């Protein structure tokens, strides 16, 4: 169908109603939620772009698989189906299911991370960083500098700067248990990592005998970008690209709530038998027996099907095309967004959008709140609140970028919904000079404060 216009390769079989509300209602609700969008009940949200994690729609084939799920405690057939699918798609030999991505991190890091360790990577996701810092170790961000400028066009802004990596390995010799590369790089704006870059990172790691791990939550979307943007991959299938990418690495943690196309699930896959054995013991204590790891049999079955569906070109073309559609509308309206667009989300650049609110009054959070009040759209702050305080100095950490993420759930919303979102943002953008004051924190947790933080509006 190459000569025809593009259309989604699926149709709708079931619908879920969304409740419209008024601006007055939303002003009241967000105040009652202490200006924390995580505190809103979902019936008070019109379009929910808080996350693309576990919020996608499963296919009829996945639902059919749910019906034949094998709930045996040990040796479940659904587990075997999933294990074989993971082996076939990733090439890794050992596989351990977990209830979600952060559980995979917890189980694997319990074996690998020790007090005082240093874990270099490309803008680690907050749970990854959290699980490392929780073990009194630290991360070093070796992402390329281009990632921190939202207007520079670089096809692979998730890439690792090899020089920064080499320096950090030299400086911390003997203290690095592994390097972790996140694909796509969520914290840098859903930006991909190139095959050339992972090969280079792999060579550096091999020379120093340091394992290379992948945080693979959005590995299929990353493969799509390699196919479309990197020379030599246009005629390769997504599955071939995925297999080659993982072949340069030693293992992965996976949040299957993204490119597994399921609502809950995760896993670890790796080649090192010894690490697998140790991780299995920890998993049995905290997640469940190694053939279910906190998942229902039916969930594992649906995930096996989801992994195959997510690694098909037509699906990815429609998925990433929808995200780009929203991005292009916003660019047309002059709204500052991270470019090129990420795979799973559009990121508003709050440092350029809300210049009038000081950074210590959480300008990205202020913008996210405005999106909710004006249009009932729930997004998420990826800025100073998320960055937490420095664990040693307890001062706010100000990241290079203050972003608001509009994460698009998979196979869930229509292009018309994207048009609605773009119009709301355009309206806010056109009146941006009226924003003066932001918010102050009145209560926060010592780690991952964004989930539970309470805020109050600073009066003008
Ligand atoms: N790694 C990455 C790159 C992620 O984006 C996430 C989750 C995780 C690990 C943790 O996985 O949620 O299954 O425990 N990201 C979600 C998000 C929460 O909204 O971006 P999890």
Coordinates of C-alpha atoms and ligand atoms in Angstrom, one line a residue:
X1 CA 0.0 0.0 0.0
X2 CA 3.1 2.2 -0.5
X3 CA 1.3 4.5 -3.0
X4 CA -1.7 5.1 -0.8
X5 CA -2.1 7.7 2.0
X6 CA -1.2 6.4 5.5
X7 CA -3.8 5.1 7.9
X8 CA -3.7 3.2 11.2
X9 CA -3.4 -0.6 10.7
X10 CA -6.2 -1.3 13.3
X11 CA -9.8 -0.4 14.0
X12 CA -11.8 0.1 17.2
X13 CA -13.8 -2.7 18.7
X14 CA -14.7 -1.2 22.1
X15 CA -14.9 2.4 23.3
X16 CA -14.5 4.0 26.7
X17 CA -16.3 7.3 27.4
X18 CA -14.3 10.3 28.6
X19 CA -16.0 12.8 30.9
X20 CA -15.9 16.5 29.8
X21 CA -15.7 19.1 32.6
X22 CA -15.6 22.9 33.0
X23 CA -12.7 25.2 33.7
X24 CA -14.4 26.2 37.1
X25 CA -14.6 22.5 38.1
X26 CA -11.0 21.8 37.1
X27 CA -9.7 24.9 39.1
X28 CA -11.3 23.5 42.2
X29 CA -10.2 19.9 41.6
X30 CA -6.5 20.7 41.0
X31 CA -6.5 22.9 44.2
X32 CA -8.0 20.0 46.1
X33 CA -5.2 17.8 44.6
X34 CA -2.5 20.1 46.0
X35 CA -1.6 21.1 42.5
X36 CA -0.1 17.7 41.9
X37 CA -1.5 16.0 38.8
X38 CA -0.8 12.6 40.2
X39 CA -3.4 13.3 42.9
X40 CA -6.3 13.7 40.4
X41 CA -8.8 10.9 40.0
X42 CA -9.0 9.9 36.3
X43 CA -12.6 10.8 35.9
X44 CA -11.6 14.4 36.4
X45 CA -9.2 14.2 33.4
X46 CA -10.4 14.6 29.8
X47 CA -7.3 13.6 27.9
X48 CA -4.7 11.7 29.9
X49 CA -1.2 12.2 28.6
X50 CA 0.4 11.7 32.0
X51 CA 2.2 8.6 30.8
X52 CA 2.4 6.1 27.9
X53 CA 3.1 3.5 30.6
X54 CA 0.5 0.8 30.9
X55 CA -2.1 3.0 29.3
X56 CA -2.2 1.5 25.8
X57 CA -5.0 -0.6 24.2
X58 CA -4.4 -4.3 23.9
X59 CA -5.3 -6.0 20.6
X60 CA -8.0 -8.7 20.1
X61 CA -5.2 -11.3 19.8
X62 CA -3.8 -10.2 23.2
X63 CA -7.2 -10.5 24.8
X64 CA -7.6 -13.9 23.3
X65 CA -4.3 -14.9 24.8
X66 CA -5.6 -13.8 28.2
X67 CA -8.3 -16.4 28.0
X68 CA -5.8 -19.2 27.6
X69 CA -3.4 -18.0 30.3
X70 CA -1.9 -20.8 32.4
X71 CA -2.0 -19.8 36.0
X72 CA 0.2 -22.7 37.3
X73 CA 2.6 -21.6 40.0
X74 CA 5.6 -23.2 38.5
X75 CA 6.3 -24.0 34.8
X76 CA 3.3 -22.1 33.4
X77 CA 2.8 -22.5 29.7
X78 CA 2.3 -18.7 29.4
X79 CA 5.7 -18.2 31.0
X80 CA 7.3 -20.6 28.5
X81 CA 5.6 -18.8 25.6
X82 CA 6.9 -15.5 26.9
X83 CA 10.4 -16.8 27.6
X84 CA 10.6 -18.2 24.1
X85 CA 9.4 -14.9 22.6
X86 CA 11.9 -12.9 24.6
X87 CA 14.7 -15.2 23.5
X88 CA 13.6 -15.0 19.8
X89 CA 13.2 -11.2 19.8
X90 CA 16.2 -10.1 22.0
X91 CA 18.6 -13.0 21.6
X92 CA 19.2 -13.2 25.4
X93 CA 19.3 -16.6 26.9
X94 CA 18.1 -16.1 30.5
X95 CA 14.8 -14.5 31.3
X96 CA 13.1 -13.4 34.6
X97 CA 9.6 -11.9 34.7
X98 CA 8.9 -9.1 37.1
X99 CA 5.8 -7.1 37.9
X100 CA 7.1 -3.9 36.1
X101 CA 10.3 -2.1 35.0
X102 CA 11.4 -0.8 38.4
X103 CA 11.0 -4.2 39.8
X104 CA 13.4 -5.5 37.2
X105 CA 15.8 -2.8 38.2
X106 CA 15.4 -3.7 41.9
X107 CA 16.0 -7.4 41.3
X108 CA 19.0 -6.9 39.0
X109 CA 20.6 -4.1 40.9
X110 CA 20.4 -6.1 44.1
X111 CA 23.0 -8.4 42.5
X112 CA 25.1 -5.7 40.7
X113 CA 25.1 -2.4 42.6
X114 CA 27.0 -1.8 45.8
X115 CA 27.6 1.2 48.1
X116 CA 29.9 3.7 46.5
X117 CA 29.5 2.4 42.9
X118 CA 29.2 4.7 39.9
X119 CA 26.8 3.8 37.0
X120 CA 27.4 5.8 33.8
X121 CA 24.7 6.1 31.2
X122 CA 22.5 8.4 29.1
X123 CA 20.1 10.4 31.3
X124 CA 19.0 7.6 33.5
X125 CA 15.2 7.3 34.1
X126 CA 14.2 8.4 37.6
X127 CA 13.4 4.9 38.9
X128 CA 16.7 3.7 37.6
X129 CA 18.5 6.5 39.3
X130 CA 16.4 5.9 42.4
X131 CA 17.3 2.3 42.6
X132 CA 21.0 3.1 42.2
X133 CA 21.0 6.0 44.7
X134 CA 18.9 3.9 47.1
X135 CA 22.0 1.6 47.2
X136 CA 24.2 4.5 48.0
X137 CA 25.7 4.5 44.6
X138 CA 25.5 7.3 42.0
X139 CA 24.9 7.9 38.3
X140 CA 26.9 9.8 35.8
X141 CA 25.0 11.3 32.8
X142 CA 27.1 10.9 29.7
X143 CA 24.5 12.0 27.2
X144 CA 25.7 14.1 24.2
X145 CA 25.4 17.8 24.7
X146 CA 23.0 18.3 21.7
X147 CA 20.3 16.5 23.8
X148 CA 20.1 19.6 26.1
X149 CA 19.3 22.0 23.3
X150 CA 15.7 21.5 22.2
X151 CA 16.2 23.3 18.9
X152 CA 19.3 21.5 17.6
X153 CA 18.4 18.8 15.1
X154 CA 20.3 15.6 15.8
X155 CA 18.8 12.3 14.7
X156 CA 20.0 10.5 17.8
X157 CA 19.9 12.8 20.7
X158 CA 19.8 9.8 23.1
X159 CA 23.4 8.9 22.2
X160 CA 26.2 8.5 24.7
X161 CA 29.1 10.9 24.4
X162 CA 32.0 8.4 24.2
X163 CA 34.6 10.8 25.5
X164 CA 32.4 11.6 28.6
X165 CA 32.0 7.8 29.1
X166 CA 35.7 7.0 28.8
X167 CA 36.5 9.8 31.2
X168 CA 34.0 8.6 33.8
X169 CA 35.3 5.0 33.5
X170 CA 38.9 6.2 33.9
X171 CA 38.0 8.4 36.8
X172 CA 36.0 5.7 38.6
X173 CA 38.0 2.6 37.7
X174 CA 37.1 -0.4 39.8
X175 CA 33.8 1.3 40.9
X176 CA 31.7 0.7 37.8
X177 CA 29.5 -2.4 38.0
X178 CA 28.0 -1.8 34.5
X179 CA 27.0 0.9 32.0
X180 CA 23.3 1.4 31.3
X181 CA 21.9 2.9 28.1
X182 CA 18.2 3.8 28.0
X183 CA 16.4 3.4 24.6
X184 CA 14.7 5.6 23.7
X185 CA 16.1 8.0 26.3
X186 CA 13.0 9.1 28.1
X187 CA 14.6 11.8 30.3
X188 CA 16.2 13.4 27.2
X189 CA 12.9 13.6 25.5
X190 CA 12.2 10.1 24.1
X191 CA 15.2 10.4 21.9
X192 CA 16.8 7.4 20.2
X193 CA 20.3 5.9 20.4
X194 CA 21.9 4.9 17.1
X195 CA 23.3 1.5 16.2
X196 CA 26.7 3.1 15.6
X197 CA 26.7 4.6 19.1
X198 CA 25.7 1.4 20.9
X199 CA 28.5 -0.4 19.0
X200 CA 31.0 2.3 20.2
X201 CA 29.7 2.1 23.8
X202 CA 30.0 -1.7 23.6
X203 CA 33.6 -1.5 22.4
X204 CA 34.5 0.8 25.3
X205 CA 32.8 -1.5 27.8
X206 CA 34.4 -4.7 26.4
X207 CA 37.9 -3.2 26.5
X208 CA 37.4 -2.6 30.2
X209 CA 35.4 -5.8 30.9
X210 CA 32.4 -3.8 32.1
X211 CA 29.0 -5.2 31.3
X212 CA 26.7 -3.1 29.1
X213 CA 23.0 -3.1 30.0
X214 CA 20.0 -1.7 28.2
X215 CA 17.0 0.0 29.8
X216 CA 14.8 -1.3 27.0
X217 CA 11.3 0.1 27.9
X218 CA 11.0 1.6 24.4
X219 CA 13.3 -0.6 22.4
X220 CA 11.0 -1.1 19.5
X221 CA 10.4 2.7 19.0
X222 CA 14.2 3.1 19.1
X223 CA 14.6 0.4 16.3
X224 CA 12.0 2.4 14.2
X225 CA 14.2 5.5 14.4
X226 CA 17.3 3.5 13.4
X227 CA 15.4 2.1 10.4
X228 CA 14.2 5.6 9.3
X229 CA 17.3 7.6 10.2
X230 CA 20.5 5.5 10.1
X231 CA 22.3 4.6 7.0
X232 CA 22.2 0.9 6.1
X233 CA 19.1 0.0 8.0
X234 CA 16.2 1.1 5.7
X235 CA 15.8 -2.4 4.3
X236 CA 16.2 -4.2 7.6
X237 CA 13.1 -5.3 9.5
X238 CA 12.4 -3.9 13.0
X239 CA 13.0 -7.4 14.4
X240 CA 16.4 -7.7 12.7
X241 CA 17.4 -4.2 14.0
X242 CA 16.3 -5.1 17.6
X243 CA 18.3 -8.3 17.5
X244 CA 21.4 -6.6 16.2
X245 CA 21.1 -3.8 18.8
X246 CA 20.9 -6.2 21.8
X247 CA 23.7 -8.4 20.4
X248 CA 26.2 -5.6 21.4
X249 CA 25.0 -5.7 25.0
X250 CA 24.9 -8.1 28.0
X251 CA 21.4 -7.7 29.3
X252 CA 18.3 -5.6 29.7
X253 CA 15.7 -4.5 32.1
X254 CA 12.3 -4.0 30.6
X255 CA 9.2 -2.1 31.5
X256 CA 6.7 -4.0 29.4
X257 CA 4.1 -1.4 30.1
X258 CA 5.6 0.5 27.1
X259 CA 6.8 -1.5 24.1
X260 CA 5.3 -4.7 25.5
X261 CA 1.9 -3.3 24.8
X262 CA 0.5 -4.5 28.1
X263 CA -1.0 -2.7 31.1
X264 CA 1.4 -4.3 33.6
X265 CA 4.6 -6.3 33.4
X266 CA 8.3 -6.3 33.1
X267 CA 11.3 -8.5 32.9
X268 CA 15.1 -9.0 33.0
X269 CA 16.8 -10.8 30.1
X270 CA 20.6 -11.5 30.1
X271 CA 23.3 -13.9 29.1
X272 CA 25.2 -14.3 32.3
X273 CA 24.0 -17.4 34.1
X274 CA 25.5 -16.5 37.4
X275 CA 23.8 -13.1 37.6
X276 CA 20.6 -14.8 36.5
X277 CA 20.8 -17.3 39.3
X278 CA 21.5 -14.7 42.0
X279 CA 18.8 -12.4 40.7
X280 CA 16.3 -15.4 40.8
X281 CA 16.9 -15.7 44.5
X282 CA 16.1 -12.1 45.1
X283 CA 13.1 -12.3 42.8
X284 CA 11.7 -15.3 44.7
X285 CA 11.8 -13.2 47.9
X286 CA 10.3 -10.0 46.5
X287 CA 8.5 -10.7 43.2
X288 CA 7.5 -14.3 43.1
X289 CA 8.7 -17.6 41.8
X290 CA 11.0 -17.3 38.8
X291 CA 8.3 -18.5 36.3
X292 CA 5.9 -15.7 37.2
X293 CA 7.7 -13.0 39.0
X294 CA 4.6 -11.1 40.2
X295 CA 2.7 -11.6 36.9
X296 CA -0.5 -13.5 36.2
X297 CA -0.1 -16.3 33.6
X298 CA -2.6 -14.5 31.4
X299 CA -0.5 -11.3 31.6
X300 CA 2.6 -13.1 30.5
X301 CA 0.7 -14.5 27.5
X302 CA -0.6 -11.1 26.5
X303 CA 2.9 -9.8 26.8
X304 CA 4.3 -12.5 24.5
X305 CA 1.8 -11.4 21.8
X306 CA 2.4 -7.7 22.6
X307 CA 6.2 -8.0 22.0
X308 CA 5.6 -9.4 18.6
X309 CA 3.0 -6.7 17.7
X310 CA 5.2 -3.9 18.9
X311 CA 8.1 -5.0 16.8
X312 CA 6.1 -4.7 13.5
X313 CA 6.8 -1.7 11.2
X314 CA 3.2 -0.8 10.4
X315 CA 2.3 -0.4 14.0
X316 CA 5.4 1.7 14.8
X317 CA 4.9 3.9 11.8
X318 CA 1.4 4.7 12.9
X319 CA 2.4 5.1 16.6
X320 CA 5.3 7.4 16.0
X321 CA 3.5 9.2 13.2
X322 CA 0.7 10.1 15.6
X323 CA 3.2 11.6 18.1
X324 CA 4.8 13.6 15.2
X325 CA 1.4 14.8 14.1
X326 CA 0.9 16.5 17.4
X327 CA 4.5 17.9 17.3
X328 CA 4.1 19.3 13.8
X329 CA 0.8 21.1 14.8
X330 CA 2.6 22.7 17.8
X331 CA 5.6 23.8 15.6
X332 CA 3.1 25.3 13.2
X333 CA 1.7 27.3 16.1
X334 CA 5.1 28.5 17.1
X335 CA 5.2 26.6 20.4
X336 CA 8.7 25.6 21.6
X337 CA 9.0 21.8 21.7
X338 CA 11.9 19.4 21.8
X339 CA 13.0 18.6 18.3
X340 CA 13.3 16.2 16.6
X341 CA 10.1 14.8 18.2
X342 CA 10.5 11.9 20.6
X343 CA 9.0 8.4 20.0
X344 CA 6.4 8.4 22.8
X345 CA 5.9 12.0 23.7
X346 CA 6.1 15.6 22.7
X347 CA 8.0 17.7 25.2
X348 CA 7.2 21.4 25.7
X349 CA 10.2 23.5 26.5
X350 CA 9.1 25.4 29.6
X351 CA 12.3 27.5 29.8
X352 CA 11.2 29.0 26.5
X353 CA 7.4 28.8 27.0
X354 CA 7.1 30.3 30.5
X355 CA 10.0 32.8 30.8
X356 CA 8.0 34.9 33.2
X357 CA 7.9 32.4 36.1
X358 CA 11.2 31.9 38.0
X359 CA 12.7 28.5 38.0
X360 CA 12.5 28.1 41.7
X361 CA 8.7 28.5 41.3
X362 CA 8.6 25.4 39.2
X363 CA 7.7 26.9 35.8
X364 CA 7.2 23.5 34.1
X365 CA 4.8 22.3 36.8
X366 CA 3.0 25.6 36.4
X367 CA 2.6 25.0 32.7
X368 CA 1.3 21.4 33.3
X369 CA -1.3 22.8 35.7
X370 CA -2.4 25.3 33.1
X371 CA -2.9 22.6 30.5
X372 CA -5.1 20.8 33.0
X373 CA -7.2 23.9 33.9
X374 CA -7.6 25.1 30.4
X375 CA -8.2 21.8 28.6
X376 CA -8.6 19.0 31.1
X377 CA -5.3 17.6 29.7
X378 CA -3.1 15.7 32.2
X379 CA 0.7 15.9 31.4
X380 CA 3.7 15.6 33.6
X381 CA 6.5 17.9 34.7
X382 CA 10.0 16.7 33.7
X383 CA 12.0 19.4 35.4
X384 CA 13.1 20.6 38.8
X385 CA 10.4 18.8 40.8
X386 CA 11.3 15.5 39.2
X387 CA 15.0 16.1 39.5
X388 CA 14.6 15.9 43.4
X389 CA 17.1 17.3 45.8
X390 CA 20.8 16.4 45.7
X391 CA 21.0 13.4 48.1
X392 CA 24.1 14.9 49.8
X393 CA 23.5 18.7 49.8
X394 CA 19.7 18.5 49.9
X395 CA 19.5 21.5 47.6
X396 CA 17.1 21.5 44.6
X397 CA 18.8 20.1 41.5
X398 CA 18.1 22.3 38.4
X399 CA 18.3 20.1 35.3
X400 CA 19.3 21.7 32.0
X401 CA 15.8 21.4 30.7
X402 CA 12.4 22.2 32.2
X403 CA 10.0 20.1 30.2
X404 CA 6.4 19.3 30.2
X405 CA 5.8 15.8 28.7
X406 CA 2.7 15.0 26.7
X407 CA 3.1 11.2 26.6
X408 CA 0.8 9.5 24.0
X409 CA -0.7 6.2 25.1
X410 CA -0.4 3.5 22.4
X411 CA -3.4 2.8 20.1
X412 CA -5.6 4.8 22.4
X413 CA -6.4 8.4 21.2
X414 CA -7.3 9.6 17.7
X415 CA -5.8 12.3 15.5
X416 CA -8.8 14.5 16.5
X417 CA -7.7 14.2 20.1
X418 CA -4.3 15.4 19.0
X419 CA -5.8 18.4 17.3
X420 CA -7.7 19.2 20.5
X421 CA -4.5 19.1 22.6
X422 CA -2.7 21.3 20.1
X423 CA -5.5 23.9 20.2
X424 CA -5.5 24.1 24.0
X425 CA -1.7 24.5 24.1
X426 CA -1.9 27.2 21.4
X427 CA -4.4 29.1 23.5
X428 CA -2.1 29.0 26.5
X429 CA 0.9 29.9 24.5
X430 CA -0.8 33.0 23.1
X431 CA -1.5 34.3 26.6
X432 CA 1.8 33.2 28.1
X433 CA 3.0 36.7 29.1
X434 CA 0.2 36.9 31.7
X435 CA 1.8 34.2 33.8
X436 CA 3.7 35.8 36.6
X437 CA 4.1 33.5 39.7
X438 CA 4.4 29.8 40.1
X439 CA 4.2 27.4 43.0
X440 CA 5.9 26.6 46.3
X441 CA 6.4 23.1 47.8
X442 CA 4.6 22.6 51.1
X443 CA 5.3 18.9 51.5
X444 CA 7.7 16.5 49.8
X445 CA 9.2 13.0 50.1
X446 CA 13.0 12.5 50.4
X447 CA 13.1 10.5 47.1
X448 CA 10.9 10.6 43.9
X449 CA 9.1 13.5 45.4
X450 CA 7.1 14.3 42.2
X451 CA 4.6 11.5 42.9
X452 CA 3.4 12.9 46.3
X453 CA 4.6 16.5 46.4
X454 CA 2.1 19.0 47.7
X455 CA 2.2 22.6 46.3
X456 CA 0.5 25.9 46.8
X457 CA 0.0 28.7 44.4
X458 CA 2.2 31.8 45.1
X459 CA -0.1 34.9 45.2
X460 CA 0.8 37.7 42.9
Ligands
LIG1 N1 12.9 2.9 32.4 C1 12.3 3.9 31.6 C2 13.0 4.4 30.5 C3 11.0 4.3 31.9 O1 10.4 5.2 31.2 C4 10.3 3.7 33.0 C5 9.0 4.1 33.4 C6 10.9 2.7 33.8 C7 12.2 2.4 33.4 C8 10.3 2.1 35.0 O2 9.3 1.2 34.5 O3 7.1 2.1 35.4 O4 7.3 -0.2 34.6 O5 8.4 0.5 36.7 N2 8.4 5.2 32.9 C9 7.1 5.6 33.1 C10 6.9 7.0 32.4 C11 6.6 5.6 34.5 O6 5.9 7.6 32.6 O7 7.8 7.4 31.7 P1 8.0 0.9 35.4

